[in-house]
Each structure stands twice: as structure tokens, then as C-alpha cells.
Short mmCIF file of C-alpha atoms in Angstrom, two decimals:
data_model
loop_
_atom_site.label_atom_id
_atom_site.label_comp_id
_atom_site.label_asym_id
_atom_site.label_seq_id
_atom_site.Cartn_x
_atom_site.Cartn_y
_atom_site.Cartn_z
CA UNK B 1 39.96 33.18 25.41
CA UNK B 2 40.64 30.22 23.32
CA UNK B 3 42.08 28.03 26.67
CA UNK B 4 39.25 29.05 27.63
CA UNK B 5 37.22 27.73 25.15
CA UNK B 6 38.04 24.60 24.86
CA UNK B 7 37.07 24.11 28.15
CA UNK B 8 33.20 25.00 27.56
CA UNK B 9 33.05 23.96 24.28
CA UNK B 10 34.18 20.34 26.46
CA UNK B 11 32.29 20.74 28.60
CA UNK B 12 28.59 21.77 27.03
CA UNK B 13 29.22 18.51 24.62
CA UNK B 14 29.51 15.97 27.53
CA UNK B 15 26.61 17.73 28.99
CA UNK B 16 24.77 16.56 25.93
CA UNK B 17 25.91 13.69 25.56
CA UNK B 18 24.84 13.15 28.94
CA UNK B 19 21.83 14.32 28.92
CA UNK B 20 21.35 12.78 25.80
CA UNK B 21 22.77 9.52 27.16
CA UNK B 22 19.78 9.72 30.28
CA UNK B 23 16.68 10.50 27.71
CA UNK B 24 17.22 7.39 26.03
CA UNK B 25 18.14 5.17 28.95
CA UNK B 26 14.58 6.96 30.48
CA UNK B 27 12.69 6.50 27.52
CA UNK B 28 13.42 3.09 27.27
CA UNK B 29 12.87 1.52 31.01
CA UNK B 30 8.73 3.08 29.65
CA UNK B 31 8.58 1.38 26.28
CA UNK B 32 7.74 -0.76 26.91
CA UNK B 33 5.00 -0.67 29.73
CA UNK B 34 1.84 -0.67 29.71
CA UNK B 35 2.01 -0.62 25.16
CA UNK B 36 0.40 -3.29 23.07
CA UNK B 37 2.28 -4.76 20.53
CA UNK B 38 0.20 -5.67 18.32
CA UNK B 39 -0.31 -7.05 14.34
CA UNK B 40 -3.55 -7.31 14.19
CA UNK B 41 -7.45 -8.41 16.41
CA UNK B 42 -9.85 -10.87 16.26
CA UNK B 43 -13.19 -9.72 16.67
CA UNK B 44 -15.86 -12.27 17.59
CA UNK B 45 -19.90 -12.55 18.88
CA UNK B 46 -20.69 -13.24 22.44
CA UNK B 47 -20.26 -16.60 21.35
CA UNK B 48 -17.74 -16.33 21.15
CA UNK B 49 -17.86 -16.79 17.99
CA UNK B 50 -15.13 -15.33 14.87
CA UNK B 51 -16.21 -12.75 12.93
CA UNK B 52 -14.12 -11.07 11.36
CA UNK B 53 -9.23 -11.26 11.99
CA UNK B 54 -6.45 -8.77 10.48
CA UNK B 55 -3.49 -10.27 11.46
CA UNK B 56 -0.98 -9.33 9.36
CA UNK B 57 -2.54 -6.65 7.61
CA UNK B 58 -4.61 -10.15 6.29
CA UNK B 59 -8.20 -9.99 6.73
CA UNK B 60 -11.40 -12.85 7.54
CA UNK B 61 -14.90 -12.38 7.21
CA UNK B 62 -17.22 -9.34 8.48
CA UNK B 63 -19.77 -7.65 10.72
CA UNK B 64 -23.54 -8.54 9.21
CA UNK B 65 -26.83 -6.93 11.28
CA UNK B 66 -29.74 -6.63 10.49
CA UNK B 67 -31.85 -3.43 10.28
CA UNK B 68 -32.92 -2.61 14.66
CA UNK B 69 -30.39 -5.73 15.58
CA UNK B 70 -27.46 -4.76 18.19
CA UNK B 71 -24.28 -6.71 17.48
CA UNK B 72 -22.02 -6.88 20.87
CA UNK B 73 -17.99 -7.83 19.36
CA UNK B 74 -15.53 -8.34 21.93
CA UNK B 75 -11.73 -6.57 20.06
CA UNK B 76 -8.96 -9.67 20.95
CA UNK B 77 -5.52 -8.58 20.33
CA UNK B 78 -2.92 -10.30 19.23
CA UNK B 79 0.36 -10.86 18.75
CA UNK B 80 3.95 -11.41 15.99
CA UNK B 81 2.85 -15.67 16.43
CA UNK B 82 -0.86 -14.78 15.77
CA UNK B 83 -2.51 -15.31 19.81
CA UNK B 84 -4.00 -13.06 21.28
CA UNK B 85 -1.97 -10.88 23.80
CA UNK B 86 -3.01 -11.08 27.32
CA UNK B 87 -4.07 -8.22 29.42
CA UNK B 88 -3.01 -8.20 33.12
CA UNK B 89 -4.92 -7.68 35.74
CA UNK B 90 -2.12 -5.72 37.61
CA UNK B 91 -0.94 -3.46 34.10
CA UNK B 92 -4.38 -2.19 35.21
CA UNK B 93 -4.92 -1.52 38.24
CA UNK B 94 -1.80 -0.14 39.05
CA UNK B 95 -2.14 2.42 35.63
CA UNK B 96 -3.54 5.38 34.75
CA UNK B 97 -3.66 5.15 31.12
CA UNK B 98 -5.74 7.38 28.74
CA UNK B 99 -6.59 4.72 27.08
CA UNK B 100 -9.15 2.53 25.42
CA UNK B 101 -10.16 1.56 21.40
CA UNK B 102 -11.52 4.80 18.91
CA UNK B 103 -14.00 3.80 16.00
CA UNK B 104 -14.31 6.06 12.92
CA UNK B 105 -14.88 6.58 9.42
CA UNK B 106 -17.90 4.83 9.70
CA UNK B 107 -21.29 5.40 8.53
CA UNK B 108 -24.01 6.04 11.08
CA UNK B 109 -26.95 6.56 8.79
CA UNK B 110 -26.18 2.33 8.09
CA UNK B 111 -24.50 1.73 11.54
CA UNK B 112 -23.70 3.35 14.55
CA UNK B 113 -20.69 1.46 15.71
CA UNK B 114 -19.43 2.30 19.52
CA UNK B 115 -16.96 1.18 22.34
CA UNK B 116 -18.03 -0.35 25.12
CA UNK B 117 -17.46 2.48 27.88
CA UNK B 118 -16.26 1.41 30.99
CA UNK B 119 -18.74 1.88 32.88
CA UNK B 120 -20.39 -0.85 31.62
CA UNK B 121 -17.09 -3.03 32.49
CA UNK B 122 -17.38 -3.30 35.86
CA UNK B 123 -21.18 -4.26 36.13
CA UNK B 124 -19.82 -6.78 34.38
CA UNK B 125 -16.90 -9.62 34.65
CA UNK B 126 -16.20 -10.15 31.88
CA UNK B 127 -12.94 -10.54 30.38
CA UNK B 128 -12.35 -8.17 27.46
CA UNK B 129 -11.83 -5.23 30.29
CA UNK B 130 -12.96 -2.88 27.91
CA UNK B 131 -12.01 -4.33 24.42
CA UNK B 132 -15.40 -4.39 23.42
CA UNK B 133 -18.15 -3.08 20.11
CA UNK B 134 -21.51 -2.25 19.94
CA UNK B 135 -22.64 -1.77 16.51
CA UNK B 136 -26.36 -1.20 16.15
CA UNK B 137 -28.45 -2.33 12.82
CA UNK B 138 -29.31 1.43 10.89
CA UNK B 139 -30.46 0.81 7.60
CA UNK B 140 -30.35 -1.49 4.56
CA UNK B 141 -26.17 -0.94 3.12
CA UNK B 142 -22.81 -1.24 3.60
CA UNK B 143 -20.30 0.62 5.40
CA UNK B 144 -16.74 -0.04 7.65
CA UNK B 145 -14.99 1.28 10.10
CA UNK B 146 -11.29 1.57 11.48
CA UNK B 147 -10.53 0.41 14.60
CA UNK B 148 -7.75 1.80 16.92
CA UNK B 149 -6.12 1.14 19.89
CA UNK B 150 -4.99 3.68 22.18
CA UNK B 151 -2.82 4.55 24.84
CA UNK B 152 -1.88 8.33 26.81
CA UNK B 153 -3.29 10.10 23.92
CA UNK B 154 -1.28 7.90 20.53
CA UNK B 155 -2.44 4.83 18.84
CA UNK B 156 -0.81 1.43 20.45
CA UNK B 157 -2.94 0.04 17.07
CA UNK B 158 -4.69 0.85 13.97
CA UNK B 159 -6.56 -1.34 11.51
CA UNK B 160 -4.46 -1.71 8.63
CA UNK B 161 -8.59 -1.84 7.05
CA UNK B 162 -12.02 -1.33 6.94
CA UNK B 163 -13.55 -4.34 8.50
CA UNK B 164 -16.80 -4.44 6.59
CA UNK B 165 -20.00 -4.11 8.64
CA UNK B 166 -23.25 -4.76 6.17
CA UNK B 167 -26.88 -3.83 7.26
CA UNK B 168 -29.42 -6.46 6.00
#
């Protein structure tokens, strides 16, 4: 029995190491695929003007609009050097992932902040590929929101600051 125990322990240990090694290798192969390693983002208006920027925790600007106005903002994520992260067409067409933008935390009685839907995206030949927000001024006041870039049920990026919104 003692001889059998040592062989069983050796066999089980080998199987655990082999299985763990394979899982780690498989995990590493898919870690970077489709994930966005962002360190910030820019919100631009329809004219291409920078309205708000967050990079490595530092922020500049704010979203300002009048009651009744709708502001469309494109979202551009930034890499660790502050450059815009480009999205390749091949990745977007070839992969089926649940991803996109999510916003939370805003006071809808002041401003409604919503993510532009994919249906609208297909009607326009725009570069942001669904990375756009609509901000609708409801009543005078201030609010803010958190922005997240979602990928397969988890956030690849979450804004470190709340994006300030002022409605005049």
C-alpha cells in the first residue's frame, strides 16, 4: 500500500501541474485578444472638439449643454502614452462579444446620458463603432456619470473620475 500511495501522489501531482500549466497557457493566449488596455479617454463633440479628457486619473473639461439640447459625444480611449487606441475592423467583424459602453450614476432629472445603440451605428459610416454617448439636458443643474468600457461581462476600463455634466 505504501508503494502504491507514493505512485498515486506522484501521478496526481503531475496531473495537477500539467492541467494548471495548460490552463495558464490557454489563458495567456486569449488574455489580450479583444481586450482594451486603456489608461484614459476623450469625449469629442460632433465638430471634433475635445470636451472632456481623463488620462491616468487627471481630468480636464466638462460636459455643458442647455435644457432641451442633445449633445452627441464620441468616445476615444487612450493608451498608456496618451494616444488614441485604434480599433481594427477585422476584430470587430470576426468576434462575437458582449461589449460596449455603459454609463451609470447620473441624475436623470438633470441630464439623461445614454449610449448610442448599435442599430444607429450601422446607419452611419462613422469611425467610433458605437463608442458614442447622447447627453440630453432635462433641467438646470449639475450631475456626473461614470463611464465603463465593457467586454464579455466585465469592465476593461472604468473612469477614475465622474464626468461632470452641467445643464444651463
